[in-house]
Tab-separated table of C-alpha atoms in Angstrom:
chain	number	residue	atom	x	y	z
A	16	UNK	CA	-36.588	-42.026	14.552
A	17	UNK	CA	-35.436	-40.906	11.422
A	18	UNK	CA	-34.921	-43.946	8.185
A	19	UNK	CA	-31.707	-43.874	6.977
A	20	UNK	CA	-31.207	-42.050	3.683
A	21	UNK	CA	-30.686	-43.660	0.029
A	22	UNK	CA	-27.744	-43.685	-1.041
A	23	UNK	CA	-26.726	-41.660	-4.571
A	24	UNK	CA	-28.055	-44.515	-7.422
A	25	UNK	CA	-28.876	-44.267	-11.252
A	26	UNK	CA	-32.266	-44.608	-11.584
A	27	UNK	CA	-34.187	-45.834	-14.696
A	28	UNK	CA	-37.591	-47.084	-16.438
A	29	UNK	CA	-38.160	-51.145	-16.363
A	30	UNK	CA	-41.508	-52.396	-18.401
A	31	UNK	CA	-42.549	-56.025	-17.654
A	32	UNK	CA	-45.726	-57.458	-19.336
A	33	UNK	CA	-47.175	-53.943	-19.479
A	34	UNK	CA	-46.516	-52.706	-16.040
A	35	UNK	CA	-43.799	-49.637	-15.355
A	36	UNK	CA	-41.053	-50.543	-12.305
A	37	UNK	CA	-38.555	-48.225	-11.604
A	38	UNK	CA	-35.060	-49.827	-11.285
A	39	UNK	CA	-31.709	-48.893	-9.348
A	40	UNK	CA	-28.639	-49.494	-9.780
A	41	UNK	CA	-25.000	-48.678	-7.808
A	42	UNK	CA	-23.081	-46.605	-10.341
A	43	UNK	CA	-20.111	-47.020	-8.082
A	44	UNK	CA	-20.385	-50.746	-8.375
A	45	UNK	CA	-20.035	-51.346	-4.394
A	46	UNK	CA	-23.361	-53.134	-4.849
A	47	UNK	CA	-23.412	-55.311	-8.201
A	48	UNK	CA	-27.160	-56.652	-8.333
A	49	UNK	CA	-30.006	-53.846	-9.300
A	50	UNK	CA	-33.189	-53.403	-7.410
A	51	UNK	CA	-36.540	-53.130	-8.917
A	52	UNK	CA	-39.720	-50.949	-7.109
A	53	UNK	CA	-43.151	-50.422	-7.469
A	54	UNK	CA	-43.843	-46.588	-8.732
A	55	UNK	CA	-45.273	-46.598	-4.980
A	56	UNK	CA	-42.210	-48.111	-3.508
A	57	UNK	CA	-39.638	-45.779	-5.537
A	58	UNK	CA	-41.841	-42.609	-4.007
A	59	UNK	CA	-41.157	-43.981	-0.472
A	60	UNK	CA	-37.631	-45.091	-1.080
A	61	UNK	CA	-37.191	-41.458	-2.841
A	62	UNK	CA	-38.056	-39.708	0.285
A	63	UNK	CA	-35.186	-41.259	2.292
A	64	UNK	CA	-33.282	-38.705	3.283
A	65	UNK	CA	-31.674	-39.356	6.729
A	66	UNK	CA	-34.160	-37.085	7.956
A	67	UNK	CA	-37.958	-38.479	7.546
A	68	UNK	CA	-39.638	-40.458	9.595
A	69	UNK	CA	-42.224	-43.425	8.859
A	70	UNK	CA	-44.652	-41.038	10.072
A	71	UNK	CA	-43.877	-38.085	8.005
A	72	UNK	CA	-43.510	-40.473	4.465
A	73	UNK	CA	-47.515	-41.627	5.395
A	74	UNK	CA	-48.388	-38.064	5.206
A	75	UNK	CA	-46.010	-37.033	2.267
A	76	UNK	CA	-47.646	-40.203	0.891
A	77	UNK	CA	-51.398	-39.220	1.729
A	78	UNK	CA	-51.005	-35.542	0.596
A	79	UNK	CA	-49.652	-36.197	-2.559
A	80	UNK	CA	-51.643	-39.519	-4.004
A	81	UNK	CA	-55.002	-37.856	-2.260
A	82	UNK	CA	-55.674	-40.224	0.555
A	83	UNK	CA	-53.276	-42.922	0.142
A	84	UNK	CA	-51.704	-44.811	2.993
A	85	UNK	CA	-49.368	-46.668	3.555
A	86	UNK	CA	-48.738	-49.388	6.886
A	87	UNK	CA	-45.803	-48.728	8.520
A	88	UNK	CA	-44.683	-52.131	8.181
A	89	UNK	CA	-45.178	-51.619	5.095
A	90	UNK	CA	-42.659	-48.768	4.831
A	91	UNK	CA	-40.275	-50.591	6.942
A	92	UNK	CA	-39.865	-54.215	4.626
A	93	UNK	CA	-39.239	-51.428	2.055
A	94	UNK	CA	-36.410	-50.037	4.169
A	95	UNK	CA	-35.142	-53.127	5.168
A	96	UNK	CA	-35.272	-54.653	1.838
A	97	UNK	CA	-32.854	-51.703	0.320
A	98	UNK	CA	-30.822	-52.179	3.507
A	99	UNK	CA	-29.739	-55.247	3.320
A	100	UNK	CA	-28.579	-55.139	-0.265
A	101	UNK	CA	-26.679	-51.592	0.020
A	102	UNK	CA	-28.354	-49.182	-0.982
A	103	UNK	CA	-28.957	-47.015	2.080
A	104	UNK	CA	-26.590	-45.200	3.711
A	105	UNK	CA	-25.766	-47.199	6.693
A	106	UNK	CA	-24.294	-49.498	8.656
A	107	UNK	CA	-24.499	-52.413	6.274
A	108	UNK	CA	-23.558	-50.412	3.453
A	109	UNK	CA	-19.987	-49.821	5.909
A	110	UNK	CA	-20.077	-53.648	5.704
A	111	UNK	CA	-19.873	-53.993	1.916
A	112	UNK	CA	-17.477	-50.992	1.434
A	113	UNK	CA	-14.864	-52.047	3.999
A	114	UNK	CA	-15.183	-55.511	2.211
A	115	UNK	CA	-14.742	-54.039	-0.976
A	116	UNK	CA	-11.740	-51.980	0.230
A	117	UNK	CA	-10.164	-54.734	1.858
A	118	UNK	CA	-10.145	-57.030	-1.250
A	119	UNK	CA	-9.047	-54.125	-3.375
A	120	UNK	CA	-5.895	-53.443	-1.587
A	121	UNK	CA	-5.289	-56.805	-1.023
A	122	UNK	CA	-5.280	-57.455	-4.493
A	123	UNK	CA	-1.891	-58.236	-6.316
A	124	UNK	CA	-3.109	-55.565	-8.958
A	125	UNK	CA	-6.158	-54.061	-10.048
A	126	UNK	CA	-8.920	-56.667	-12.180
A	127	UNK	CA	-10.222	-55.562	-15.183
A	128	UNK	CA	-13.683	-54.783	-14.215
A	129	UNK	CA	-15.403	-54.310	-17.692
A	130	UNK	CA	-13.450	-57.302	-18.957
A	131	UNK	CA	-16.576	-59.098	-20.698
A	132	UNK	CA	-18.807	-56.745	-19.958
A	133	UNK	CA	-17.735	-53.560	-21.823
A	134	UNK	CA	-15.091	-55.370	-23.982
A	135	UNK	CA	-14.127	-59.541	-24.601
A	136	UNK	CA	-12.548	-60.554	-21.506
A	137	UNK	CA	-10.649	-63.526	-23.599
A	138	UNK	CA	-7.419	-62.003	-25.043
A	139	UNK	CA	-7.391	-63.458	-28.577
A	140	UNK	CA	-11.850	-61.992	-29.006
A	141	UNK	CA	-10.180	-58.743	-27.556
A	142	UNK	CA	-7.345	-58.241	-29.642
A	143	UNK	CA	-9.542	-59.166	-32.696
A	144	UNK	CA	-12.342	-56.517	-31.099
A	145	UNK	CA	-9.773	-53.599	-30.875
A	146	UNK	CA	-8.142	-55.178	-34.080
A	147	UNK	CA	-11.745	-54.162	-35.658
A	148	UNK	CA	-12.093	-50.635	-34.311
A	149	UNK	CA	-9.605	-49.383	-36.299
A	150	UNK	CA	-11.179	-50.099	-39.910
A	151	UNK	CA	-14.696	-49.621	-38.767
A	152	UNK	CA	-16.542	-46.942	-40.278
A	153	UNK	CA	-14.940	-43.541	-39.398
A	154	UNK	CA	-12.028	-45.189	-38.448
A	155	UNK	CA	-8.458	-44.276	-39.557
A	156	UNK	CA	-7.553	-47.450	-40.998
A	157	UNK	CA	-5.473	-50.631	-39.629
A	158	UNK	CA	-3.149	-49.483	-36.681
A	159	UNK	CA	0.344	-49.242	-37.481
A	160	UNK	CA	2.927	-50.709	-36.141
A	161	UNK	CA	4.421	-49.232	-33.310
A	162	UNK	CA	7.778	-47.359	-33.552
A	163	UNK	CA	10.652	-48.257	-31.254
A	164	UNK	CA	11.546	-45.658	-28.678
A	165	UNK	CA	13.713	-44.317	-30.659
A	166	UNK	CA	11.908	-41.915	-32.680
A	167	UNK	CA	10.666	-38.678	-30.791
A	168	UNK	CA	7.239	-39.792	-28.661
A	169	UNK	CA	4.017	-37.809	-28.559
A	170	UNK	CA	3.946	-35.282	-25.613
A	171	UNK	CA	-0.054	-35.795	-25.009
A	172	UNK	CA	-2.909	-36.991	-26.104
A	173	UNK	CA	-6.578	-36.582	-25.733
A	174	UNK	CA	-8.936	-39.391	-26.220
A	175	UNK	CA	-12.653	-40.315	-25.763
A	176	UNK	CA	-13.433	-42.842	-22.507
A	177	UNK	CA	-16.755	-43.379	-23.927
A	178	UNK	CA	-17.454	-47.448	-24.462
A	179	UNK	CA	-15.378	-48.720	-26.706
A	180	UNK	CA	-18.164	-50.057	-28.735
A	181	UNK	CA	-19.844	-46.557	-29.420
A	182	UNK	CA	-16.023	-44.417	-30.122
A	183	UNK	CA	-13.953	-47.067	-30.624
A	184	UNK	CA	-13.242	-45.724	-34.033
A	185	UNK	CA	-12.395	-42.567	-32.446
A	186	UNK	CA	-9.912	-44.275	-30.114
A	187	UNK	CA	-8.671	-45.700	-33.001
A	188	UNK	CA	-7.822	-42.238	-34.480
A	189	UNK	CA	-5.908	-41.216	-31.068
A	190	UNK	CA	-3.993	-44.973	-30.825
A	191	UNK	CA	-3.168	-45.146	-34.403
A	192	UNK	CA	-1.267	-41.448	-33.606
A	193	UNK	CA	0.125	-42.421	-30.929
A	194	UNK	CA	2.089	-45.680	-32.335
A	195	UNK	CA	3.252	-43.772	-35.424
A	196	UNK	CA	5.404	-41.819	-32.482
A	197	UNK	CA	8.011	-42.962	-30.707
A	198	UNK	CA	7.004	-45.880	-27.369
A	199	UNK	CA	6.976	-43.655	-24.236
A	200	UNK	CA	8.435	-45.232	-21.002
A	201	UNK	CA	5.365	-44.348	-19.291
A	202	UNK	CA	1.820	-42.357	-20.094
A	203	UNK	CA	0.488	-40.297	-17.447
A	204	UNK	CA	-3.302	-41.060	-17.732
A	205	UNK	CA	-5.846	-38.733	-16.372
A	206	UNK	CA	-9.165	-40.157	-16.175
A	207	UNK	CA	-12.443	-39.100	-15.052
A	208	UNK	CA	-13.204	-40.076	-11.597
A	209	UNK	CA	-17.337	-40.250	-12.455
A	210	UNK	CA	-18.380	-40.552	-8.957
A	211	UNK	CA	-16.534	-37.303	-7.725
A	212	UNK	CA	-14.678	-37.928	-4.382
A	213	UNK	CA	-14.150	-34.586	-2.063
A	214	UNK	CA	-10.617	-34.178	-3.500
A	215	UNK	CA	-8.921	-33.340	-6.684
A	216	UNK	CA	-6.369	-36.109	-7.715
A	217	UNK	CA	-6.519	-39.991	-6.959
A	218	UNK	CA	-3.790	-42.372	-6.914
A	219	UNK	CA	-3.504	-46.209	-6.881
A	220	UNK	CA	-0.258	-48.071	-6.198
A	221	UNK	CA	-1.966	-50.876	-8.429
A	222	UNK	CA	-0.669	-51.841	-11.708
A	223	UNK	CA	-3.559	-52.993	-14.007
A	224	UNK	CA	-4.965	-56.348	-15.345
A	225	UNK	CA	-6.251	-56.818	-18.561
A	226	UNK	CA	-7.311	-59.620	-20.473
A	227	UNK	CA	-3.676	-59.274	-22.975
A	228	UNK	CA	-1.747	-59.109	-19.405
A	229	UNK	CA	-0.697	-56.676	-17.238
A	230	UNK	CA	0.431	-53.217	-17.264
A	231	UNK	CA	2.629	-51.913	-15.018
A	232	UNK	CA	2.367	-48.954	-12.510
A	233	UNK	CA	5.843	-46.577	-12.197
A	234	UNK	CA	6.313	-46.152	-9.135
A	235	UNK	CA	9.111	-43.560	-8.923
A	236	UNK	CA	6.743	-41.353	-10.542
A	237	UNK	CA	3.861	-42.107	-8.360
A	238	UNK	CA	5.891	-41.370	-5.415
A	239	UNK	CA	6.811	-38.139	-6.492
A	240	UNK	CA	3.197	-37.220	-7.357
A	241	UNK	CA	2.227	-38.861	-4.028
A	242	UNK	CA	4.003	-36.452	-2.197
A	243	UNK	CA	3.470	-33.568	-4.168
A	244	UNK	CA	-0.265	-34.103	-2.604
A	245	UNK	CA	-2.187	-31.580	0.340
A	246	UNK	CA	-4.442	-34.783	0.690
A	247	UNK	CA	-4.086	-38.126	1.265
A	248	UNK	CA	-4.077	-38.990	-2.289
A	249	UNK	CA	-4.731	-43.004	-1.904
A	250	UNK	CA	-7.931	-42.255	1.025
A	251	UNK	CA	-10.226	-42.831	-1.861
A	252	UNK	CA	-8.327	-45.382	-4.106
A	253	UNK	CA	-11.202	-47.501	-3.640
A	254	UNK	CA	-12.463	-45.377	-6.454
A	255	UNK	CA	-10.091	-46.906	-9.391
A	256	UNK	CA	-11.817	-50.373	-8.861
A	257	UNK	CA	-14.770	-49.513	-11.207
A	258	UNK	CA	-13.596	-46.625	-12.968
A	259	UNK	CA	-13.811	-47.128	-16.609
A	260	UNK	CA	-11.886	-44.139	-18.354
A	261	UNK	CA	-8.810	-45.019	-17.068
A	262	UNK	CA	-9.614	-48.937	-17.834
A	263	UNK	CA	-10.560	-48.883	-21.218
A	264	UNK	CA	-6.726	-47.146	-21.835
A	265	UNK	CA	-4.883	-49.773	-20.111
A	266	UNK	CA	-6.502	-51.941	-22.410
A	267	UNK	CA	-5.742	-50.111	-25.875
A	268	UNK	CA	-2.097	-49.135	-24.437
A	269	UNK	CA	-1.416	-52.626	-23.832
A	270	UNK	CA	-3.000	-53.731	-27.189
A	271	UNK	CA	-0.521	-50.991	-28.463
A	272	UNK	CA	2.874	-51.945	-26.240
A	273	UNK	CA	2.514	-55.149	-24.839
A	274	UNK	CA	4.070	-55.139	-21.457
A	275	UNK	CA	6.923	-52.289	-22.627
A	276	UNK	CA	4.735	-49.178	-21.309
A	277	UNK	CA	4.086	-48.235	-17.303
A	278	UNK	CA	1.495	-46.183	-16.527
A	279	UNK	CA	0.341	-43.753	-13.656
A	280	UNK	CA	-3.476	-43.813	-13.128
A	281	UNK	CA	-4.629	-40.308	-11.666
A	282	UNK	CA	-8.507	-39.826	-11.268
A	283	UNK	CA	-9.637	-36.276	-11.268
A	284	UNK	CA	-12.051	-35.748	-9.265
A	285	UNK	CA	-13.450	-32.487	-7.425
A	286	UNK	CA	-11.412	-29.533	-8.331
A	287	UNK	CA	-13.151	-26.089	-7.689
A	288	UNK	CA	-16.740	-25.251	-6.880
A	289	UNK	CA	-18.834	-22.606	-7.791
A	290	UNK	CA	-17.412	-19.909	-5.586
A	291	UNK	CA	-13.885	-21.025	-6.296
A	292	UNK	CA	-11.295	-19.372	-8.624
A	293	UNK	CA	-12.266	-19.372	-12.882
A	294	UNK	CA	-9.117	-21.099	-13.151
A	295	UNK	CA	-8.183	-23.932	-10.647
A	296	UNK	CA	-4.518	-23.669	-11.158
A	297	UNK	CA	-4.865	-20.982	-8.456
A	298	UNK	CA	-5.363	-23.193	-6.099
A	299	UNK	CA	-2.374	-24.191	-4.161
A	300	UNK	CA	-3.390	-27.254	-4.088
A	301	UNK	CA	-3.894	-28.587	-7.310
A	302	UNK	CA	-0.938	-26.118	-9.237
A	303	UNK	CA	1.772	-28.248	-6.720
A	304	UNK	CA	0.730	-31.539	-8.004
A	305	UNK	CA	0.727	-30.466	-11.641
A	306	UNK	CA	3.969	-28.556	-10.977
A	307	UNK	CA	4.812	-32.093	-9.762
A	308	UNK	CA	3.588	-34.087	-12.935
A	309	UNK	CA	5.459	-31.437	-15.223
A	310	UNK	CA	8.703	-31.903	-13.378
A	311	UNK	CA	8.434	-36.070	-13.781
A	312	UNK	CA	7.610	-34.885	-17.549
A	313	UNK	CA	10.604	-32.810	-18.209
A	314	UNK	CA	13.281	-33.997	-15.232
A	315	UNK	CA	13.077	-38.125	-14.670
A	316	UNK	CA	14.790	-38.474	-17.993
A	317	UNK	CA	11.909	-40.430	-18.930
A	318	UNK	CA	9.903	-40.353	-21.929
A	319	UNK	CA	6.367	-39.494	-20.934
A	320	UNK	CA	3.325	-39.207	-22.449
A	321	UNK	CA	0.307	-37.259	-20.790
A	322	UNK	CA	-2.901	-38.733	-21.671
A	323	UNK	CA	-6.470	-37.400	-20.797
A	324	UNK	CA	-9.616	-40.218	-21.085
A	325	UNK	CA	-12.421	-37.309	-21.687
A	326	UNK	CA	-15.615	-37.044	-22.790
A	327	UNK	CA	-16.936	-33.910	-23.860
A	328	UNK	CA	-20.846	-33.140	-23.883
A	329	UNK	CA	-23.534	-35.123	-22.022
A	330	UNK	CA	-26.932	-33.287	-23.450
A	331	UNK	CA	-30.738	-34.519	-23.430
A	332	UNK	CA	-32.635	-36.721	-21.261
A	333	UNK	CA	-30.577	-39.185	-20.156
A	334	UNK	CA	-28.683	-36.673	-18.629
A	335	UNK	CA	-31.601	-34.322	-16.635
A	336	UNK	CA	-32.546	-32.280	-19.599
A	337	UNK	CA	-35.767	-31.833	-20.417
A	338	UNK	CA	-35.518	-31.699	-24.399
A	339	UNK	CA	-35.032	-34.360	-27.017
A	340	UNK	CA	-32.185	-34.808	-29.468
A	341	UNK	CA	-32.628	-33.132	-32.764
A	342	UNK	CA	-30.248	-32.290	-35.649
A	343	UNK	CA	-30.561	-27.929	-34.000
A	344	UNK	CA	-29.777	-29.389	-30.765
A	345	UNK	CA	-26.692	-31.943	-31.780
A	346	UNK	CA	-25.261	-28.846	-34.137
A	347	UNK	CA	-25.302	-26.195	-30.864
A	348	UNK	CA	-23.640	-29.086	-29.111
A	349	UNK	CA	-20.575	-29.316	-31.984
A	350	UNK	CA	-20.187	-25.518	-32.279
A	351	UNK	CA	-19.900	-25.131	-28.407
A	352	UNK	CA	-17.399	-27.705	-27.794
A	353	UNK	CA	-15.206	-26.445	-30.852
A	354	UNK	CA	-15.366	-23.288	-29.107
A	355	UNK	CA	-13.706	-24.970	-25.909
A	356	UNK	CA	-11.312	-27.006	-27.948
A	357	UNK	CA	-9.993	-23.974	-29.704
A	358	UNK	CA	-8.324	-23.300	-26.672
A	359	UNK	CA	-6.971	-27.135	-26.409
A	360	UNK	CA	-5.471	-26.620	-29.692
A	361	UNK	CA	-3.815	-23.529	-28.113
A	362	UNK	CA	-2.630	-25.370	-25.082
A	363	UNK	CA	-4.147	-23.132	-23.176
A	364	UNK	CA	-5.691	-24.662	-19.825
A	365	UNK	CA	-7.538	-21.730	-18.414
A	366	UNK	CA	-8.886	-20.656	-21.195
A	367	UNK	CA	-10.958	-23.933	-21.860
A	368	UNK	CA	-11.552	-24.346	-18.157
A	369	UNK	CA	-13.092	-20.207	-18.645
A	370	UNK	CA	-14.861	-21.644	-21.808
A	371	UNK	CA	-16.611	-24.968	-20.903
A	372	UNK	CA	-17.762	-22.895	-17.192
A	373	UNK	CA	-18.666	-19.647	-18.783
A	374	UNK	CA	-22.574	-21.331	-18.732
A	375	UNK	CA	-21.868	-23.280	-15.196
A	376	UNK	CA	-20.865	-26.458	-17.713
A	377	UNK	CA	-24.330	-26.580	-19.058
A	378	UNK	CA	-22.905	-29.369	-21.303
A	379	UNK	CA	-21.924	-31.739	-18.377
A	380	UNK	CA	-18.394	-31.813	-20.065
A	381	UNK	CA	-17.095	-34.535	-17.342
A	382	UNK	CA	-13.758	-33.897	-18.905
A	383	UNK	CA	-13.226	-30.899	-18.171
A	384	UNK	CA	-10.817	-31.594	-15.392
A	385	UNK	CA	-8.820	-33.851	-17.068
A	386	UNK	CA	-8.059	-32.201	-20.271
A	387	UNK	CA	-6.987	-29.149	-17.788
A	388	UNK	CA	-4.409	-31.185	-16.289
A	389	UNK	CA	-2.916	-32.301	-18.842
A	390	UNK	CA	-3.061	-29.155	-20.975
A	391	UNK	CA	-1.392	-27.862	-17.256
A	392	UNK	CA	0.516	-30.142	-17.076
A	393	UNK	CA	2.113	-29.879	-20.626
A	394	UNK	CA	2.560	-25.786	-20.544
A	395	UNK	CA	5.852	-25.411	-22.276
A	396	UNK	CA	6.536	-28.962	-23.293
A	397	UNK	CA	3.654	-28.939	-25.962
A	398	UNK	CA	3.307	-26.086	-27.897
A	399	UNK	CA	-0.109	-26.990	-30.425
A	400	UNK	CA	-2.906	-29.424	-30.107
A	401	UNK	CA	-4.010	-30.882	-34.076
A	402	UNK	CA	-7.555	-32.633	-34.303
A	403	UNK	CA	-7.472	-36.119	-35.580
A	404	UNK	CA	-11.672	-36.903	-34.826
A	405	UNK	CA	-14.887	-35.360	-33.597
A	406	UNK	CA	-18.108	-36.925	-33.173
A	407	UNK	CA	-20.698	-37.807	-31.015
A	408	UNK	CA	-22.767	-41.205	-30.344
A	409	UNK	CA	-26.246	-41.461	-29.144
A	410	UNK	CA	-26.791	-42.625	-25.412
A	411	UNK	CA	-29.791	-45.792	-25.874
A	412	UNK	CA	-31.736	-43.923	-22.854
A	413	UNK	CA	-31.885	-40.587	-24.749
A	414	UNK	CA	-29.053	-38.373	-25.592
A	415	UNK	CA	-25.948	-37.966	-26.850
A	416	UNK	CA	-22.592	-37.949	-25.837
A	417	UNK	CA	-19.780	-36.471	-27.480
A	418	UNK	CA	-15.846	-36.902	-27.897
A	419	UNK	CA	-12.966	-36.201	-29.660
A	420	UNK	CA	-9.187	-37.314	-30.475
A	421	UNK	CA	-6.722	-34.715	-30.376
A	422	UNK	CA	-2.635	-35.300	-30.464
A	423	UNK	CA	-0.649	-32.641	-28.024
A	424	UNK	CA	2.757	-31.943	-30.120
């Protein structure tokens, strides 16, 4: 009978008193403990693919370490040990999932899952924290003080989701613009849904927890985006519960506001594949539910603010290529995404769609979705995008990853 296959993981190096493990670990966060193998162990656990058989990973085995064997029960603990702790695709991974969904959605609102992991989870350490990103080097400064709502608000925004310790000062830049502005009602935030689901948009009724309080979720607007939807736009909610681009601007936005901001949360996830159109707003699809989020832009009444939480370039190792980092490298990185953001400053969605896919996104620009819909999504309402920060931080595994601020007038 065929094993069950392994499920999709991040997989990385572990060294212990001289020996080399290879670890895994559930990017989805489903599963919260990692899982360390033998080199020998990751080959087997490698070649589960729903298909092989214990038989057919001895001879894979044999062939390719000359001779090797392994016992099948042998093979088996290994399966068995990955089983029970989620990481196949299988019945007890169902377990864990439906688990997971139920205490989502049971929740009164959604926890902050990076809250002392990724950022101080006690309020007064974060608001010092995010106090600090603002005059840290390459920062613009100590934030000013928010305007009333009053004063004309920022259409859109575009701002790094990166960790807030690497491009916090470059947050900073995008934050410090946006309180100089008018207070919005509500910001529209477009994240990155980094463990693409098998549709393009994904909505949570949750408002969001953070260690400064809560944010609120506006729900006339998500109602109307709701049913602007071909899908079932909440199927996959499950996905917001360890997403951190839209986190990590709940966090500054309440920093920023205190509780007088909603939000909507709206993962992007797949839009188009290869064989689709160059510029996804010709699918029906997706150009109804940006129609939609234009219309609760310009019709509600409301004063709105579009937001996009997007990386730009994921290049070297770290990321699958096969070449190191080196001053050559990080400046054909720079000049490529300028290129693309020429068309940002133009508000001009297809046109940076056309430009970050004219190499099949050999950048791994993850936010390439979500700075399209909200450059979509502002067509006519914004009319220029001005650059407030560029830069790029180095990824501790080998790489780099860059990001920039950019205000939408």
């Amino acid at each position: 009978m065929p094993l069950p296959a392994l499920r999709y993981l991040d997989v990385f190096q572990v060294e212990h008193e001289g020996e080399h493990y290879i670890g895994l670990n559930d990017p989805t966060g489903m599963v919260e403990e990692q899982v360390v193998l033998t080199p020998l162990a990751y080959y087997i656990a490698a070649h589960l693919d729903g298909l092989n058989c214990v038989a057919e990973i001895q001879a894979v085995l044999s062939k390719q370490f000359d001779g090797v064997t392994a016992r099948e029960g042998d093979i088996l603990a290994i399966v068995q040990n990955l089983d029970a702790r989620g990481f196949l695709k299988s019945d007890a991974f169902d377990i864990i999932r439906q688990r997971r969904l139920d205490d989502f959605r049971s929740a009164p609102a959604r926890p902050a899952h990076f809250a002392g992991k990724s950022y101080p989870g006690d309020g007064d350490e974060l608001r010092a924290f995010l106090d600090q990103q603002f005059i840290r080097d390459g920062a613009p400064g100590e934030c000013p003080e928010p305007r009333d709502g009053e004063l004309p608000h920022l259409p859109g925004l575009i701002v790094p989701h990166i960790d807030l310790h690497r491009g916090g000062h470059s947050y900073a830049h995008g934050y410090a613009e946006l309180a100089r502005a008018g207070r919005p009602d509500t910001v529209i935030v477009f994240g990155v849904a980094h463990m693409a689901e098998p549709v393009p948009f994904i909505l949570t009724r949750k408002d969001f927890d953070t260690p400064l309080g809560p944010v609120s979720c506006d729900h006339e607007i998500l109602d109307r985006l709701a049913s602007a939807c071909a899908w079932d736009p909440y199927e996959f909610e499950l996905t917001h519960r360890t997403e951190h681009s839209v986190e990590f601007q709940v966090v500054m936005l309440r920093y920023l506001y205190g509780a007088d901001v909603k939000i909507v949360a709206v993962l992007c996830s797949m839009f188009v594949g290869e064989d689709g159109p160059k510029d996804p707003g010709e699918e029906q699809s997706i150009r109804a539910f940006l129609d939609a989020c234009r219309e609760c832009v310009t019709g509600l009444g409301k004063r709105v603010t579009v937001l996009a939480a997007a990386d730009l370039a994921h290049v070297g190792k770290r990321f699958g290529d096969p070449f190191d980092i080196t001053p050559k490298i990080i400046g054909a990185v720079a000049r490529r995404d300028q290129d693309d953001l020429t068309f940002v400053h133009e508000i001009d969605a297809p046109a940076f769609y056309a430009s970050v896919m004219k190499d099949k996104n050999a950048r791994k620009v993850c936010g390439v979705n979500c700075i399209y819909a909200a450059l979509k999504t502002l067509e006519g309402v914004a009319s220029k995008g001005r650059p407030l920060h560029y830069g790029y931080a180095p990824d501790p595994a080998g790489g780099i990853v860059s990001f920039a601020a950019i205000a939408l007038e």
